[in-house]
Short mmCIF file of C-alpha atoms in Angstrom, two decimals:
data_model
loop_
_atom_site.label_atom_id
_atom_site.label_comp_id
_atom_site.label_asym_id
_atom_site.label_seq_id
_atom_site.Cartn_x
_atom_site.Cartn_y
_atom_site.Cartn_z
CA UNK A 1401 291.31 -136.70 -29.83
CA UNK A 1402 288.81 -139.66 -29.71
CA UNK A 1403 288.92 -141.78 -32.85
CA UNK A 1404 285.57 -143.37 -34.07
CA UNK A 1405 285.36 -147.10 -34.02
CA UNK A 1406 283.88 -147.25 -37.77
CA UNK A 1407 284.14 -145.22 -40.82
CA UNK A 1408 281.95 -142.65 -42.07
CA UNK A 1409 279.79 -143.20 -45.23
CA UNK A 1410 279.83 -139.46 -46.17
CA UNK A 1411 282.65 -138.26 -48.10
CA UNK A 1412 285.72 -139.86 -49.68
CA UNK A 1413 287.28 -142.71 -47.83
CA UNK A 1414 290.67 -141.48 -47.82
CA UNK A 1415 289.46 -138.45 -46.14
CA UNK A 1416 287.72 -140.27 -43.37
CA UNK A 1417 289.04 -140.20 -39.65
CA UNK A 1418 288.55 -143.99 -39.15
CA UNK A 1419 290.64 -144.46 -42.45
CA UNK A 1420 293.47 -142.20 -41.42
CA UNK A 1421 293.61 -144.01 -38.16
CA UNK A 1422 293.95 -147.49 -39.63
CA UNK A 1423 296.53 -146.41 -42.11
CA UNK A 1424 298.66 -144.68 -39.36
CA UNK A 1425 298.63 -147.94 -37.37
CA UNK A 1426 299.90 -149.87 -40.42
CA UNK A 1427 302.28 -147.61 -41.25
CA UNK A 1428 303.80 -147.80 -37.67
CA UNK A 1429 303.51 -151.53 -37.79
CA UNK A 1430 305.26 -151.68 -41.59
CA UNK A 1431 308.12 -149.36 -40.02
CA UNK A 1432 308.62 -151.78 -37.22
CA UNK A 1433 308.88 -154.80 -39.89
CA UNK A 1434 311.34 -152.86 -42.11
CA UNK A 1435 313.64 -152.04 -39.15
CA UNK A 1436 313.42 -155.63 -38.18
CA UNK A 1437 314.27 -156.64 -41.76
CA UNK A 1438 317.20 -154.34 -41.98
CA UNK A 1439 318.56 -155.63 -38.88
CA UNK A 1440 318.24 -159.19 -40.00
CA UNK A 1441 319.83 -158.35 -43.40
CA UNK A 1442 323.08 -156.62 -41.70
CA UNK A 1443 323.45 -159.42 -39.33
CA UNK A 1444 323.65 -161.93 -42.37
CA UNK A 1445 326.02 -159.71 -44.28
CA UNK A 1446 328.11 -159.71 -41.29
CA UNK A 1447 327.79 -163.38 -41.14
CA UNK A 1448 328.85 -163.78 -44.76
CA UNK A 1449 332.06 -161.72 -44.13
CA UNK A 1450 332.77 -163.46 -40.66
CA UNK A 1451 331.70 -166.78 -40.95
CA UNK A 1452 334.53 -169.62 -41.41
CA UNK A 1453 332.08 -171.46 -43.80
CA UNK A 1454 330.84 -168.90 -46.41
CA UNK A 1455 328.21 -171.06 -47.97
CA UNK A 1456 325.37 -171.06 -45.35
CA UNK A 1457 325.19 -167.32 -44.93
CA UNK A 1458 325.21 -166.49 -48.64
CA UNK A 1459 322.49 -168.95 -49.14
CA UNK A 1460 320.50 -167.23 -46.29
CA UNK A 1461 321.26 -163.68 -47.71
CA UNK A 1462 319.98 -164.83 -51.07
CA UNK A 1463 316.66 -166.22 -49.46
CA UNK A 1464 316.19 -163.13 -47.41
CA UNK A 1465 316.56 -160.75 -50.75
CA UNK A 1466 314.14 -163.05 -52.65
CA UNK A 1467 311.57 -162.94 -49.95
CA UNK A 1468 312.02 -159.08 -49.66
CA UNK A 1469 311.45 -158.80 -53.33
CA UNK A 1470 308.46 -161.05 -53.31
CA UNK A 1471 306.94 -159.00 -50.28
CA UNK A 1472 307.43 -155.66 -52.05
CA UNK A 1473 305.65 -156.84 -55.19
CA UNK A 1474 302.74 -158.21 -53.41
CA UNK A 1475 301.55 -155.01 -51.65
CA UNK A 1476 298.48 -153.43 -53.08
CA UNK A 1477 298.20 -149.79 -52.37
CA UNK A 1478 294.92 -149.14 -50.65
CA UNK A 1479 295.04 -145.48 -51.03
CA UNK A 1480 294.37 -145.63 -54.83
CA UNK A 1481 291.17 -147.37 -54.03
CA UNK A 1482 290.12 -145.19 -51.34
CA UNK A 1483 290.95 -141.81 -52.83
CA UNK A 1484 287.63 -141.15 -55.01
CA UNK A 1485 285.11 -143.59 -53.48
CA UNK A 1486 282.97 -143.70 -50.37
CA UNK A 1487 282.56 -146.21 -47.56
CA UNK A 1488 279.35 -148.33 -48.01
CA UNK A 1489 277.66 -150.01 -45.02
CA UNK A 1490 276.86 -153.76 -45.79
CA UNK A 1491 275.72 -157.02 -44.09
CA UNK A 1492 278.04 -160.06 -44.31
CA UNK A 1493 278.70 -163.39 -43.61
CA UNK A 1494 281.14 -166.08 -44.16
CA UNK A 1495 280.83 -169.25 -46.76
CA UNK A 1496 283.39 -171.57 -47.31
CA UNK A 1497 286.37 -169.27 -46.32
CA UNK A 1498 285.09 -166.50 -48.40
CA UNK A 1499 283.17 -163.32 -47.37
CA UNK A 1500 279.58 -162.92 -48.84
CA UNK A 1501 278.35 -159.34 -48.86
CA UNK A 1502 274.61 -159.12 -48.98
CA UNK A 1503 272.90 -156.27 -51.04
CA UNK A 1504 271.49 -155.29 -54.24
CA UNK A 1505 274.47 -156.77 -56.07
CA UNK A 1506 275.74 -159.53 -53.82
CA UNK A 1507 279.74 -160.08 -53.80
CA UNK A 1508 281.77 -162.70 -52.89
CA UNK A 1509 285.18 -161.64 -51.55
CA UNK A 1510 288.52 -163.27 -50.88
CA UNK A 1511 290.00 -161.75 -47.75
CA UNK A 1512 292.80 -162.60 -45.61
CA UNK A 1513 292.01 -162.55 -42.02
CA UNK A 1514 293.16 -164.70 -39.08
CA UNK A 1515 290.89 -167.03 -37.13
CA UNK A 1516 290.46 -164.46 -34.30
CA UNK A 1517 289.45 -161.48 -36.40
CA UNK A 1518 286.88 -164.01 -38.29
CA UNK A 1519 285.23 -164.97 -35.20
CA UNK A 1520 284.96 -161.31 -34.27
CA UNK A 1521 283.59 -160.41 -37.63
CA UNK A 1522 281.20 -163.44 -37.77
CA UNK A 1523 279.45 -161.97 -34.53
CA UNK A 1524 279.02 -158.56 -35.84
CA UNK A 1525 277.92 -159.62 -39.46
CA UNK A 1526 278.41 -156.01 -40.74
CA UNK A 1527 281.31 -154.14 -42.58
CA UNK A 1528 282.13 -151.10 -44.60
CA UNK A 1529 283.49 -151.70 -48.03
CA UNK A 1530 284.66 -149.43 -50.84
CA UNK A 1531 283.12 -150.46 -54.46
CA UNK A 1532 285.47 -152.77 -56.43
CA UNK A 1533 287.55 -151.30 -59.25
CA UNK A 1534 287.29 -152.76 -62.75
CA UNK A 1535 290.09 -155.39 -61.70
CA UNK A 1536 287.57 -156.66 -58.79
CA UNK A 1537 290.09 -155.05 -56.13
CA UNK A 1538 288.39 -153.51 -53.00
CA UNK A 1539 288.89 -152.71 -49.13
CA UNK A 1540 287.10 -153.87 -46.33
CA UNK A 1541 286.93 -152.58 -42.79
CA UNK A 1542 284.98 -153.88 -39.76
CA UNK A 1543 283.73 -152.08 -36.70
CA UNK A 1544 286.14 -151.92 -33.93
CA UNK A 1545 288.92 -153.72 -35.79
CA UNK A 1546 291.62 -150.99 -36.88
CA UNK A 1547 292.77 -152.57 -39.95
CA UNK A 1548 292.11 -152.14 -43.83
CA UNK A 1549 291.47 -155.49 -45.27
CA UNK A 1550 292.58 -155.53 -49.15
CA UNK A 1551 290.02 -157.88 -50.81
CA UNK A 1552 289.30 -159.55 -54.38
CA UNK A 1553 286.06 -159.98 -55.79
CA UNK A 1554 285.40 -163.71 -56.74
CA UNK A 1555 282.70 -165.25 -59.03
CA UNK A 1556 279.92 -167.31 -57.36
#
């Protein structure tokens, strides 16, 4: 099966082949991190019971629990945004670390992307996005980058 390298603008975004491919990759990546986190947690738990000085492992265990809870709270479900909306093709550029979307109603999006991804996005200068909800949350994807980027709209 050949997966396209960009989303389709027809039909629901959640039913799109590109979107399903991106969600599958994200699911596999998340599973790997969960397995690594469980192994680290079990290792720290063993240190609590086996270490001669119990203070350090207990502090590490408490710290890992706080980090895990913070990570679980920060996740924004993309499926809710993609369920009843379509992808829209837009022209974009970067300005002061924010993604500016050209169009009838210009948007400024705050998006988390590393420097390599930003460079690739800058070369293509096009994206597909789902219209923002009332809270300003949206999802953006780019050609050839199999990742769904959650974004938040900003005021100009």
